[in-house]
Amino acid sequence: MAGQPDWYIGLMSGTSMDGIDAVLVGFGPQGIETSWHTSHSYPDNLQAQLEELASNQGTPSLLGEADARLGDAFAHAALAVTEKAGLKPEHVTAIGSHGQTVQHRTEPPSPFSLQIADPNRIAEGTGITTVGDFRRRDIAAGGQGAPLAPAFHTWLFSAPGRMRCLINLGGIANITLIPGDDGPPRGHDTGPANRLMDLWCRRHQGHSFDHNGEWAASGTVCEPLLRTFLSDTYFSRQPPKSTGREHFNENWLETHLSTLPDTPKPEDVQRTLLELTAVTVTRDINAMGSEEVFLAGGGAFNPLLAERIASLLPEASVDSTTTLGLDPQSVEGAAFAWLARQRLNNAPGNLPSVTGASGPRVLGGVWPGRAGNLRC
Ligand SMILES: Nc1ncnc2c1ncn2[C@@H]1O[C@H](COP(=O)(O)OP(=O)(O)OP(=O)(O)O)[C@@H](O)[C@H]1O
Ligand SMILES: [Mg+2]
C-alpha cells in the first residue's frame, strides 16, 4: 500500500483486568497518522482465571489454559479493530501483544515478569505476524522490564524546549518525564492508580469501578490512613523501580487499615486511595519540574483524580493526551504497536535510563504470520 500508513496493532490487557484494548495505528512520516480503538470483555470465566493466576493460586494447567484462551481472545480483538478501520488483516504489518501480566517480580536473586496470551494463537488466528514477550530481554539485561511505554511516549510526545510529563493511570500508575532538550527521559511506576480503588469499590458498592470518582467524592481524606499508606518504602525508593499487584493488593490495603484504631468509613477509604494516587504521581513530577503534564489510561476519565493531580501540580498545565491527538485509552495499546515496529526494524524498545537495563535492547520475539503476511 504505497503512500498509505504502515499499519500495526497493539494489544493490551492491563493490571486492572478491565478487558482487552486493541489499537490499530497508522504510522507515517510525521508520526501517527491515524488510530482506531476497540475494547473487549473477557469471554466467560476467563477474568476469574486471570485473577486466580495473578494472586499466585493457579496451577500449571490453569496457566496453560488461560494462555491459550487469552491468545484466542486477543486474536479476536485484533480482527475486530481491523474490521472497524475498514482494513483487512493482510494490510497490517504486525501485531504487538503485551499479553496479560500474571506475575511481575523484580527483586533479586531471580527477577522475572510473566505475560500470557499465546502469540502462536494470535498469529494463527489473524494470519498477522505477531511480536510478544517484550519484557524479559530487558530483565535479562539487568532492567526492571517496566515501564516500557516511556520510549514510545518520548518518541511521540517530545517537544523541543519543553519539559513534558506523561502520567499513565492504569491499575498501576507510571510517569514518563520527557526532557525538551538534553538529558535522557526518565520514568518509573509510582504506585497504585485504579487497582486498589476498583477493589474497594467492588467490595463496598458492587461496581467494578467508581464511575467518575463519584463515590470517592462523597468521602473525605483520612489523614492517618494516608500517612500509613505513604510510609511504604516503595514510594521513597529511588528509580529504577516498577511494581504490580504482587505488592499493591488487598492484603496491602488490609494491613494498613489494621494499623488504625478505628476503621474509617468506606467512602473515606476510597477518597484516601484516590488521594494516595494523586500525591504519589505528582511528588516526583514536582521534584523534577515539568511545565506540561498529560494524562492517559482509564484514570484520565476520573474527573476528581484529574482535578487533584492538577491542584498538586500548581506550576504545570494538566490535560489529557487527547490534546496531543491520541485518546487516553489508546496510549498503552499504541505503545505496543510501536514496540512491534521497533522489533521488526531491529531497533531498541527499552530506555535504560528508565528500566535500569545495562543498555538499549531489541525487545520481543516474533511469531510469523501466514504467507503474504510474513514480515519477521
Ligand atoms: N469514567 C471513569 N471514572 C473513573 N474511573 C474510570 C473511568 N473510566 C475508567 N476508569 C478506571 O480506569 C481503569 C482501567 O484503566 P486502564 O485500562 O488504563 O488500566 P489497565 O488496563 O490496568 O492498564 P495498565 O496496564 O496501564 O495498568 C478502570 O478499571 C477504572 O478504574
Ligand atoms: Mg485496561
mmCIF file of C-alpha atoms and ligand atoms in Angstrom:
data_model
loop_
_atom_site.group_PDB
_atom_site.id
_atom_site.type_symbol
_atom_site.label_atom_id
_atom_site.label_comp_id
_atom_site.label_asym_id
_atom_site.label_seq_id
_atom_site.Cartn_x
_atom_site.Cartn_y
_atom_site.Cartn_z
ATOM 1 C CA MET A 1 0.000 0.000 0.000
ATOM 2 C CA ALA A 2 2.429 2.679 -1.231
ATOM 3 C CA GLY A 3 1.714 6.099 0.267
ATOM 4 C CA GLN A 4 -0.555 4.503 2.850
ATOM 5 C CA PRO A 5 0.297 4.417 6.541
ATOM 6 C CA ASP A 6 2.214 1.438 7.868
ATOM 7 C CA TRP A 7 -0.416 -0.333 9.997
ATOM 8 C CA TYR A 8 0.375 -2.000 13.306
ATOM 9 C CA ILE A 9 -1.898 -3.290 16.070
ATOM 10 C CA GLY A 10 -1.183 -3.080 19.800
ATOM 11 C CA LEU A 11 -2.989 -5.454 22.159
ATOM 12 C CA MET A 12 -3.107 -4.861 25.874
ATOM 13 C CA SER A 13 -4.721 -6.364 28.943
ATOM 14 C CA GLY A 14 -3.567 -4.347 31.926
ATOM 15 C CA THR A 15 -3.226 -4.680 35.686
ATOM 16 C CA SER A 16 -6.844 -3.534 36.202
ATOM 17 C CA MET A 17 -8.008 -6.597 34.230
ATOM 18 C CA ASP A 18 -10.874 -4.475 32.948
ATOM 19 C CA GLY A 19 -10.723 -6.041 29.475
ATOM 20 C CA ILE A 20 -8.653 -6.124 26.302
ATOM 21 C CA ASP A 21 -7.726 -2.972 24.387
ATOM 22 C CA ALA A 22 -6.928 -3.258 20.685
ATOM 23 C CA VAL A 23 -5.395 -0.227 18.995
ATOM 24 C CA LEU A 24 -4.699 -0.048 15.265
ATOM 25 C CA VAL A 25 -2.110 2.581 14.489
ATOM 26 C CA GLY A 26 -1.190 4.031 11.101
ATOM 27 C CA PHE A 27 2.439 5.174 11.176
ATOM 28 C CA GLY A 28 3.516 7.725 8.617
ATOM 29 C CA PRO A 29 6.495 10.034 8.068
ATOM 30 C CA GLN A 30 5.075 12.531 10.584
ATOM 31 C CA GLY A 31 4.424 10.029 13.340
ATOM 32 C CA ILE A 32 0.973 8.555 13.987
ATOM 33 C CA GLU A 33 -1.363 9.485 11.141
ATOM 34 C CA THR A 34 -4.475 7.797 12.441
ATOM 35 C CA SER A 35 -5.604 5.261 15.024
ATOM 36 C CA TRP A 36 -8.595 3.083 15.873
ATOM 37 C CA HIS A 37 -9.530 1.589 19.207
ATOM 38 C CA THR A 38 -11.813 -1.218 20.361
ATOM 39 C CA SER A 39 -12.283 -2.674 23.831
ATOM 40 C CA HIS A 40 -13.394 -6.209 24.577
ATOM 41 C CA SER A 41 -14.542 -8.024 27.668
ATOM 42 C CA TYR A 42 -13.038 -11.406 28.535
ATOM 43 C CA PRO A 43 -15.055 -14.449 27.470
ATOM 44 C CA ASP A 44 -16.922 -16.476 30.123
ATOM 45 C CA ASN A 45 -14.864 -17.116 33.253
ATOM 46 C CA LEU A 46 -11.503 -16.054 31.825
ATOM 47 C CA GLN A 47 -11.270 -12.967 34.038
ATOM 48 C CA ALA A 48 -11.713 -15.132 37.162
ATOM 49 C CA GLN A 49 -8.973 -17.453 35.887
ATOM 50 C CA LEU A 50 -6.640 -14.499 35.317
ATOM 51 C CA GLU A 51 -7.382 -13.132 38.812
ATOM 52 C CA GLU A 52 -6.581 -16.540 40.262
ATOM 53 C CA LEU A 53 -3.271 -16.730 38.425
ATOM 54 C CA ALA A 54 -2.317 -13.177 39.364
ATOM 55 C CA SER A 55 -2.935 -13.932 43.025
ATOM 56 C CA ASN A 56 -0.462 -16.797 42.703
ATOM 57 C CA GLN A 57 -3.036 -19.543 43.173
ATOM 58 C CA GLY A 58 -3.176 -21.089 39.710
ATOM 59 C CA THR A 59 -1.890 -24.495 38.669
ATOM 60 C CA PRO A 60 0.303 -25.055 35.570
ATOM 61 C CA SER A 61 -2.772 -26.479 33.865
ATOM 62 C CA LEU A 62 -4.739 -23.298 34.560
ATOM 63 C CA LEU A 63 -1.794 -21.241 33.316
ATOM 64 C CA GLY A 64 -1.720 -23.179 30.039
ATOM 65 C CA GLU A 65 -5.478 -22.969 29.571
ATOM 66 C CA ALA A 66 -5.691 -19.224 30.284
ATOM 67 C CA ASP A 67 -2.675 -18.583 27.996
ATOM 68 C CA ALA A 68 -4.449 -20.326 25.106
ATOM 69 C CA ARG A 69 -7.877 -18.773 25.768
ATOM 70 C CA LEU A 70 -6.460 -15.261 26.105
ATOM 71 C CA GLY A 71 -4.455 -15.770 22.901
ATOM 72 C CA ASP A 72 -7.708 -16.550 21.083
ATOM 73 C CA ALA A 73 -9.435 -13.537 22.656
ATOM 74 C CA PHE A 74 -6.527 -11.310 21.584
ATOM 75 C CA ALA A 75 -6.756 -12.637 18.015
ATOM 76 C CA HIS A 76 -10.474 -11.846 18.014
ATOM 77 C CA ALA A 77 -9.777 -8.312 19.295
ATOM 78 C CA ALA A 78 -7.150 -7.735 16.581
ATOM 79 C CA LEU A 79 -9.564 -8.820 13.848
ATOM 80 C CA ALA A 80 -12.324 -6.603 15.299
ATOM 81 C CA VAL A 81 -10.216 -3.441 15.289
ATOM 82 C CA THR A 82 -9.012 -4.233 11.762
ATOM 83 C CA GLU A 83 -12.599 -4.555 10.586
ATOM 84 C CA LYS A 84 -13.624 -1.368 12.390
ATOM 85 C CA ALA A 85 -10.940 0.512 10.451
ATOM 86 C CA GLY A 86 -12.184 -0.986 7.165
ATOM 87 C CA LEU A 87 -8.916 -2.861 6.628
ATOM 88 C CA LYS A 88 -8.050 -6.493 6.011
ATOM 89 C CA PRO A 89 -5.506 -8.496 8.046
ATOM 90 C CA GLU A 90 -3.099 -8.523 5.078
ATOM 91 C CA HIS A 91 -2.880 -4.720 5.320
ATOM 92 C CA VAL A 92 -1.466 -4.945 8.846
ATOM 93 C CA THR A 93 2.308 -5.306 9.103
ATOM 94 C CA ALA A 94 2.368 -6.756 12.607
ATOM 95 C CA ILE A 95 0.703 -7.042 15.980
ATOM 96 C CA GLY A 96 2.487 -6.114 19.213
ATOM 97 C CA SER A 97 0.912 -8.053 22.033
ATOM 98 C CA HIS A 98 1.679 -7.156 25.607
ATOM 99 C CA GLY A 99 -0.422 -10.044 26.883
ATOM 100 C CA GLN A 100 -1.574 -10.191 30.490
ATOM 101 C CA THR A 101 0.930 -9.991 33.311
ATOM 102 C CA VAL A 102 0.334 -12.786 35.795
ATOM 103 C CA GLN A 103 3.494 -12.196 37.831
ATOM 104 C CA HIS A 104 5.982 -9.321 37.880
ATOM 105 C CA ARG A 105 8.712 -9.882 40.436
ATOM 106 C CA THR A 106 11.734 -7.654 40.219
ATOM 107 C CA GLU A 107 13.592 -8.486 43.434
ATOM 108 C CA PRO A 108 16.873 -10.408 43.243
ATOM 109 C CA PRO A 109 18.038 -13.114 43.101
ATOM 110 C CA SER A 110 15.610 -14.293 40.401
ATOM 111 C CA PRO A 111 13.670 -11.386 38.945
ATOM 112 C CA PHE A 112 11.138 -12.248 36.265
ATOM 113 C CA SER A 113 8.000 -10.986 34.589
ATOM 114 C CA LEU A 114 5.470 -13.368 33.092
ATOM 115 C CA GLN A 115 2.888 -12.388 30.485
ATOM 116 C CA ILE A 116 0.377 -14.763 28.902
ATOM 117 C CA ALA A 117 -1.820 -14.740 25.718
ATOM 118 C CA ASP A 118 -0.173 -17.255 23.419
ATOM 119 C CA PRO A 119 1.331 -15.356 20.432
ATOM 120 C CA ASN A 120 1.161 -18.557 18.339
ATOM 121 C CA ARG A 121 -2.615 -18.394 18.578
ATOM 122 C CA ILE A 122 -2.678 -14.681 17.784
ATOM 123 C CA ALA A 123 -0.543 -15.236 14.657
ATOM 124 C CA GLU A 124 -2.574 -18.285 13.639
ATOM 125 C CA GLY A 125 -5.958 -16.696 14.375
ATOM 126 C CA THR A 126 -5.238 -13.486 12.479
ATOM 127 C CA GLY A 127 -2.614 -14.514 9.919
ATOM 128 C CA ILE A 128 -0.682 -11.430 11.068
ATOM 129 C CA THR A 129 2.941 -11.548 12.216
ATOM 130 C CA THR A 130 2.880 -11.163 15.993
ATOM 131 C CA VAL A 131 5.508 -9.765 18.328
ATOM 132 C CA GLY A 132 5.254 -10.660 22.014
ATOM 133 C CA ASP A 133 7.298 -11.285 25.156
ATOM 134 C CA PHE A 134 8.560 -7.713 25.361
ATOM 135 C CA ARG A 135 9.688 -7.505 28.953
ATOM 136 C CA ARG A 136 12.037 -10.402 29.540
ATOM 137 C CA ARG A 137 15.009 -9.259 27.467
ATOM 138 C CA ASP A 138 15.194 -6.028 29.433
ATOM 139 C CA ILE A 139 15.149 -8.012 32.690
ATOM 140 C CA ALA A 140 17.861 -10.331 31.353
ATOM 141 C CA ALA A 141 19.925 -7.174 30.739
ATOM 142 C CA GLY A 142 19.541 -6.160 34.385
ATOM 143 C CA GLY A 143 16.480 -3.925 33.946
ATOM 144 C CA GLN A 144 13.069 -3.876 35.591
ATOM 145 C CA GLY A 145 11.327 -4.878 32.350
ATOM 146 C CA ALA A 146 8.992 -1.974 33.104
ATOM 147 C CA PRO A 147 7.759 0.531 32.420
ATOM 148 C CA LEU A 148 8.255 0.088 28.665
ATOM 149 C CA ALA A 149 5.850 2.722 27.349
ATOM 150 C CA PRO A 150 8.221 5.667 28.122
ATOM 151 C CA ALA A 151 10.258 5.057 24.937
ATOM 152 C CA PHE A 152 7.053 5.419 22.919
ATOM 153 C CA HIS A 153 5.873 8.416 24.961
ATOM 154 C CA THR A 154 9.207 10.099 24.233
ATOM 155 C CA TRP A 155 9.093 9.253 20.525
ATOM 156 C CA LEU A 156 5.564 10.597 20.122
ATOM 157 C CA PHE A 157 5.188 13.411 22.621
ATOM 158 C CA SER A 158 8.572 15.133 22.938
ATOM 159 C CA ALA A 159 8.624 18.834 22.105
ATOM 160 C CA PRO A 160 11.845 20.856 21.727
ATOM 161 C CA GLY A 161 12.453 23.223 24.637
ATOM 162 C CA ARG A 162 9.543 21.933 26.696
ATOM 163 C CA MET A 163 9.747 19.556 29.624
ATOM 164 C CA ARG A 164 6.713 17.311 29.341
ATOM 165 C CA CYS A 165 5.353 14.580 31.529
ATOM 166 C CA LEU A 166 3.018 11.735 30.695
ATOM 167 C CA ILE A 167 1.097 10.066 33.530
ATOM 168 C CA ASN A 168 -0.459 6.697 32.738
ATOM 169 C CA LEU A 169 -3.268 5.999 35.209
ATOM 170 C CA GLY A 170 -3.894 2.279 34.751
ATOM 171 C CA GLY A 171 -4.167 -0.291 37.530
ATOM 172 C CA ILE A 172 -0.693 0.903 38.473
ATOM 173 C CA ALA A 173 0.458 4.447 37.656
ATOM 174 C CA ASN A 174 3.631 5.220 35.765
ATOM 175 C CA ILE A 175 5.169 8.510 34.744
ATOM 176 C CA THR A 176 7.461 9.499 31.878
ATOM 177 C CA LEU A 177 9.454 12.732 32.085
ATOM 178 C CA ILE A 178 10.411 13.843 28.611
ATOM 179 C CA PRO A 179 13.154 16.468 28.579
ATOM 180 C CA GLY A 180 12.702 19.139 25.957
ATOM 181 C CA ASP A 181 16.428 19.346 25.276
ATOM 182 C CA ASP A 182 19.328 17.464 26.785
ATOM 183 C CA GLY A 183 19.318 14.529 29.065
ATOM 184 C CA PRO A 184 17.679 11.139 28.925
ATOM 185 C CA PRO A 185 13.970 10.592 29.541
ATOM 186 C CA ARG A 186 13.126 9.330 32.993
ATOM 187 C CA GLY A 187 10.198 7.376 34.331
ATOM 188 C CA HIS A 188 9.020 4.707 36.731
ATOM 189 C CA ASP A 189 5.957 3.110 38.263
ATOM 190 C CA THR A 190 4.839 5.448 41.038
ATOM 191 C CA GLY A 191 2.480 3.010 42.787
ATOM 192 C CA PRO A 192 -1.221 2.173 42.672
ATOM 193 C CA ALA A 193 -3.700 4.070 40.494
ATOM 194 C CA ASN A 194 -7.043 2.358 39.851
ATOM 195 C CA ARG A 195 -6.349 -1.149 41.045
ATOM 196 C CA LEU A 196 -6.957 -0.590 44.777
ATOM 197 C CA MET A 197 -9.833 1.829 44.166
ATOM 198 C CA ASP A 198 -11.502 -0.763 41.914
ATOM 199 C CA LEU A 199 -11.057 -3.469 44.502
ATOM 200 C CA TRP A 200 -12.511 -1.350 47.315
ATOM 201 C CA CYS A 201 -15.407 -0.149 45.164
ATOM 202 C CA ARG A 202 -16.276 -3.691 44.108
ATOM 203 C CA ARG A 203 -16.314 -4.823 47.703
ATOM 204 C CA HIS A 204 -18.467 -1.993 49.098
ATOM 205 C CA GLN A 205 -20.517 -0.812 46.126
ATOM 206 C CA GLY A 206 -20.659 -3.897 43.926
ATOM 207 C CA HIS A 207 -19.396 -1.939 40.912
ATOM 208 C CA SER A 208 -16.230 -2.755 39.005
ATOM 209 C CA PHE A 209 -15.038 0.853 39.355
ATOM 210 C CA ASP A 210 -16.039 4.180 40.889
ATOM 211 C CA HIS A 211 -17.631 5.922 37.916
ATOM 212 C CA ASN A 212 -16.194 9.439 37.590
ATOM 213 C CA GLY A 213 -14.923 9.185 41.182
ATOM 214 C CA GLU A 214 -18.424 9.985 42.454
ATOM 215 C CA TRP A 215 -18.284 7.654 45.442
ATOM 216 C CA ALA A 216 -14.811 8.917 46.420
ATOM 217 C CA ALA A 217 -16.156 12.471 46.185
ATOM 218 C CA SER A 218 -18.737 11.650 48.866
ATOM 219 C CA GLY A 219 -15.933 10.875 51.352
ATOM 220 C CA THR A 220 -13.081 12.824 52.911
ATOM 221 C CA VAL A 221 -9.395 12.050 53.107
ATOM 222 C CA CYS A 222 -8.458 10.121 56.249
ATOM 223 C CA GLU A 223 -5.077 11.667 57.076
ATOM 224 C CA PRO A 224 -3.776 8.892 59.384
ATOM 225 C CA LEU A 225 -4.608 6.327 56.685
ATOM 226 C CA LEU A 226 -2.878 8.408 54.021
ATOM 227 C CA ARG A 227 0.183 8.688 56.287
ATOM 228 C CA THR A 228 0.411 4.944 56.836
ATOM 229 C CA PHE A 229 -0.039 4.286 53.095
ATOM 230 C CA LEU A 230 2.762 6.745 52.329
ATOM 231 C CA SER A 231 5.088 5.106 54.864
ATOM 232 C CA ASP A 232 5.507 2.195 52.411
ATOM 233 C CA THR A 233 9.178 2.287 51.434
ATOM 234 C CA TYR A 234 8.299 1.715 47.745
ATOM 235 C CA PHE A 235 7.315 5.376 47.489
ATOM 236 C CA SER A 236 10.673 6.694 48.786
ATOM 237 C CA ARG A 237 12.831 4.243 46.817
ATOM 238 C CA GLN A 238 14.912 5.741 44.039
ATOM 239 C CA PRO A 239 14.191 4.632 40.450
ATOM 240 C CA PRO A 240 14.580 2.457 38.516
ATOM 241 C CA LYS A 241 11.573 0.791 40.047
ATOM 242 C CA SER A 242 8.436 -0.999 38.952
ATOM 243 C CA THR A 243 5.615 -2.675 40.800
ATOM 244 C CA GLY A 244 2.362 -4.568 40.404
ATOM 245 C CA ARG A 245 -0.453 -6.315 42.145
ATOM 246 C CA GLU A 246 2.052 -8.649 43.848
ATOM 247 C CA HIS A 247 2.715 -5.696 46.178
ATOM 248 C CA PHE A 248 -0.249 -3.300 45.994
ATOM 249 C CA ASN A 249 -3.099 -5.690 46.650
ATOM 250 C CA GLU A 250 -5.932 -6.459 49.050
ATOM 251 C CA ASN A 251 -3.508 -7.666 51.671
ATOM 252 C CA TRP A 252 -1.534 -4.416 51.487
ATOM 253 C CA LEU A 253 -4.711 -2.415 51.984
ATOM 254 C CA GLU A 254 -5.907 -4.548 54.916
ATOM 255 C CA THR A 255 -2.515 -4.355 56.610
ATOM 256 C CA HIS A 256 -2.586 -0.553 56.565
ATOM 257 C CA LEU A 257 -6.219 -0.368 57.651
ATOM 258 C CA SER A 258 -5.454 -2.623 60.621
ATOM 259 C CA THR A 259 -2.902 -0.122 61.988
ATOM 260 C CA LEU A 260 -5.673 2.435 62.662
ATOM 261 C CA PRO A 261 -7.529 2.427 65.996
ATOM 262 C CA ASP A 262 -10.886 2.933 64.211
ATOM 263 C CA THR A 263 -11.913 1.735 60.761
ATOM 264 C CA PRO A 264 -12.728 4.713 58.527
ATOM 265 C CA LYS A 265 -15.998 4.871 56.579
ATOM 266 C CA PRO A 266 -15.730 3.006 53.240
ATOM 267 C CA GLU A 267 -16.170 6.191 51.209
ATOM 268 C CA ASP A 268 -13.361 7.849 53.196
ATOM 269 C CA VAL A 269 -11.069 4.914 52.366
ATOM 270 C CA GLN A 270 -11.970 5.346 48.685
ATOM 271 C CA ARG A 271 -11.272 9.065 48.836
ATOM 272 C CA THR A 272 -7.951 8.383 50.600
ATOM 273 C CA LEU A 273 -6.904 5.843 47.956
ATOM 274 C CA LEU A 274 -7.634 8.422 45.268
ATOM 275 C CA GLU A 275 -5.550 10.977 47.193
ATOM 276 C CA LEU A 276 -2.723 8.433 47.510
ATOM 277 C CA THR A 277 -2.614 8.124 43.722
ATOM 278 C CA ALA A 278 -2.656 11.895 43.223
ATOM 279 C CA VAL A 279 0.073 12.512 45.839
ATOM 280 C CA THR A 280 2.416 9.770 44.646
ATOM 281 C CA VAL A 281 2.230 10.568 40.932
ATOM 282 C CA THR A 282 2.759 14.296 41.481
ATOM 283 C CA ARG A 283 5.543 14.215 44.085
ATOM 284 C CA ASP A 284 8.214 13.099 41.662
ATOM 285 C CA ILE A 285 6.977 15.379 38.899
ATOM 286 C CA ASN A 286 7.225 18.389 41.230
ATOM 287 C CA ALA A 287 10.725 17.325 42.243
ATOM 288 C CA MET A 288 11.909 17.215 38.629
ATOM 289 C CA GLY A 289 9.806 20.068 37.277
ATOM 290 C CA SER A 290 7.518 19.779 34.265
ATOM 291 C CA GLU A 291 5.586 22.515 32.527
ATOM 292 C CA GLU A 292 3.131 20.343 30.639
ATOM 293 C CA VAL A 293 1.505 17.235 32.044
ATOM 294 C CA PHE A 294 -0.733 14.850 30.089
ATOM 295 C CA LEU A 295 -2.964 12.125 31.486
ATOM 296 C CA ALA A 296 -3.520 8.736 29.860
ATOM 297 C CA GLY A 297 -5.123 5.435 30.885
ATOM 298 C CA GLY A 298 -8.576 4.841 32.353
ATOM 299 C CA GLY A 299 -7.883 7.114 35.335
ATOM 300 C CA ALA A 300 -7.800 10.081 32.935
ATOM 301 C CA PHE A 301 -11.612 9.716 32.818
ATOM 302 C CA ASN A 302 -11.924 10.203 36.578
ATOM 303 C CA PRO A 303 -12.560 13.972 36.968
ATOM 304 C CA LEU A 304 -11.845 14.021 40.709
ATOM 305 C CA LEU A 305 -8.493 12.317 40.205
ATOM 306 C CA ALA A 306 -7.603 14.681 37.355
ATOM 307 C CA GLU A 307 -8.597 17.670 39.492
ATOM 308 C CA ARG A 308 -6.494 16.502 42.468
ATOM 309 C CA ILE A 309 -3.487 15.908 40.217
ATOM 310 C CA ALA A 310 -3.867 19.386 38.703
ATOM 311 C CA SER A 311 -4.120 21.050 42.090
ATOM 312 C CA LEU A 312 -0.974 19.257 43.321
ATOM 313 C CA LEU A 313 0.911 20.486 40.224
ATOM 314 C CA PRO A 314 0.381 24.255 40.509
ATOM 315 C CA GLU A 315 3.301 25.037 38.185
ATOM 316 C CA ALA A 316 2.113 22.870 35.295
ATOM 317 C CA SER A 317 -0.739 22.702 32.810
ATOM 318 C CA VAL A 318 -2.635 19.381 33.051
ATOM 319 C CA ASP A 319 -4.587 17.958 30.094
ATOM 320 C CA SER A 320 -5.499 14.575 28.706
ATOM 321 C CA THR A 321 -3.492 13.137 25.796
ATOM 322 C CA THR A 322 -6.485 13.914 23.576
ATOM 323 C CA THR A 323 -4.923 17.388 23.331
ATOM 324 C CA LEU A 324 -1.927 15.714 21.665
ATOM 325 C CA GLY A 325 -4.090 13.737 19.249
ATOM 326 C CA LEU A 326 -4.268 10.333 20.942
ATOM 327 C CA ASP A 327 -7.134 9.394 23.246
ATOM 328 C CA PRO A 328 -6.124 8.236 26.761
ATOM 329 C CA GLN A 329 -7.488 4.711 26.226
ATOM 330 C CA SER A 330 -5.284 4.183 23.160
ATOM 331 C CA VAL A 331 -1.900 5.241 24.504
ATOM 332 C CA GLU A 332 -0.768 1.977 26.128
ATOM 333 C CA GLY A 333 -2.003 -0.149 23.207
ATOM 334 C CA ALA A 334 -0.338 2.191 20.715
ATOM 335 C CA ALA A 335 2.894 1.805 22.685
ATOM 336 C CA PHE A 336 2.888 -1.933 21.963
ATOM 337 C CA ALA A 337 2.098 -1.343 18.292
ATOM 338 C CA TRP A 338 5.177 0.940 18.224
ATOM 339 C CA LEU A 339 7.268 -1.633 20.112
ATOM 340 C CA ALA A 340 6.364 -4.249 17.474
ATOM 341 C CA ARG A 341 7.501 -1.813 14.788
ATOM 342 C CA GLN A 342 10.758 -1.248 16.650
ATOM 343 C CA ARG A 343 11.241 -5.019 16.808
ATOM 344 C CA LEU A 344 10.718 -5.531 13.078
ATOM 345 C CA ASN A 345 13.123 -2.661 12.397
ATOM 346 C CA ASN A 346 15.669 -4.253 14.767
ATOM 347 C CA ALA A 347 15.624 -1.069 16.828
ATOM 348 C CA PRO A 348 15.712 -0.894 20.643
ATOM 349 C CA GLY A 349 12.462 -0.719 22.594
ATOM 350 C CA ASN A 350 13.695 -0.036 26.101
ATOM 351 C CA LEU A 351 15.123 3.086 27.719
ATOM 352 C CA PRO A 352 17.997 2.083 30.012
ATOM 353 C CA SER A 353 17.562 5.422 31.856
ATOM 354 C CA VAL A 354 14.083 4.209 32.825
ATOM 355 C CA THR A 355 14.322 0.442 33.297
ATOM 356 C CA GLY A 356 17.915 0.312 34.543
ATOM 357 C CA ALA A 357 18.982 -2.206 31.886
ATOM 358 C CA SER A 358 22.689 -2.218 31.049
ATOM 359 C CA GLY A 359 21.965 -0.900 27.562
ATOM 360 C CA PRO A 360 19.405 -0.479 24.790
ATOM 361 C CA ARG A 361 17.943 -3.790 23.643
ATOM 362 C CA VAL A 362 15.784 -5.007 20.776
ATOM 363 C CA LEU A 363 12.753 -6.363 22.640
ATOM 364 C CA GLY A 364 10.387 -9.213 21.863
ATOM 365 C CA GLY A 365 10.076 -12.452 19.960
ATOM 366 C CA VAL A 366 8.479 -12.755 16.512
ATOM 367 C CA TRP A 367 5.790 -15.260 15.531
ATOM 368 C CA PRO A 368 5.425 -15.097 11.725
ATOM 369 C CA GLY A 369 2.011 -14.666 10.124
ATOM 370 C CA ARG A 370 0.723 -16.590 7.142
ATOM 371 C CA ALA A 371 2.062 -16.439 3.586
ATOM 372 C CA GLY A 372 1.607 -12.922 2.241
ATOM 373 C CA ASN A 373 1.979 -11.540 5.732
ATOM 374 C CA LEU A 374 5.354 -12.803 6.705
ATOM 375 C CA ARG A 375 7.438 -9.892 7.883
ATOM 376 C CA CYS A 376 9.800 -11.056 10.547
HETATM 377 N N1 LIG B 1 -15.223 7.216 33.924
HETATM 378 C C1 LIG B 1 -14.323 6.680 34.785
HETATM 379 N N2 LIG B 1 -14.314 7.082 36.083
HETATM 380 C C2 LIG B 1 -13.453 6.563 36.966
HETATM 381 N N3 LIG B 1 -12.535 5.613 36.659
HETATM 382 C C3 LIG B 1 -12.512 5.173 35.379
HETATM 383 C C4 LIG B 1 -13.390 5.676 34.390
HETATM 384 N N4 LIG B 1 -13.104 5.042 33.218
HETATM 385 C C5 LIG B 1 -12.108 4.156 33.500
HETATM 386 N N5 LIG B 1 -11.745 4.229 34.792
HETATM 387 C C6 LIG B 1 -10.736 3.427 35.503
HETATM 388 O O1 LIG B 1 -9.749 3.001 34.596
HETATM 389 C C7 LIG B 1 -9.469 1.601 34.809
HETATM 390 C C8 LIG B 1 -8.919 0.987 33.551
HETATM 391 O O2 LIG B 1 -7.791 1.707 33.141
HETATM 392 P P1 LIG B 1 -6.738 1.093 32.144
HETATM 393 O O3 LIG B 1 -7.438 0.254 31.142
HETATM 394 O O4 LIG B 1 -5.886 2.215 31.673
HETATM 395 O O5 LIG B 1 -5.895 0.199 33.135
HETATM 396 P P2 LIG B 1 -5.101 -1.144 32.892
HETATM 397 O O6 LIG B 1 -5.868 -1.972 31.929
HETATM 398 O O7 LIG B 1 -4.814 -1.698 34.225
HETATM 399 O O8 LIG B 1 -3.745 -0.689 32.237
HETATM 400 P P3 LIG B 1 -2.227 -0.631 32.808
HETATM 401 O O9 LIG B 1 -1.556 -1.836 32.316
HETATM 402 O O10 LIG B 1 -1.699 0.616 32.213
HETATM 403 O O11 LIG B 1 -2.194 -0.634 34.302
HETATM 404 C C9 LIG B 1 -10.788 1.029 35.274
HETATM 405 O O12 LIG B 1 -10.597 -0.165 35.991
HETATM 406 C C10 LIG B 1 -11.334 2.179 36.139
HETATM 407 O O13 LIG B 1 -10.834 2.087 37.434
HETATM 408 MG MG MG B 2 -7.357 -1.751 30.707
#
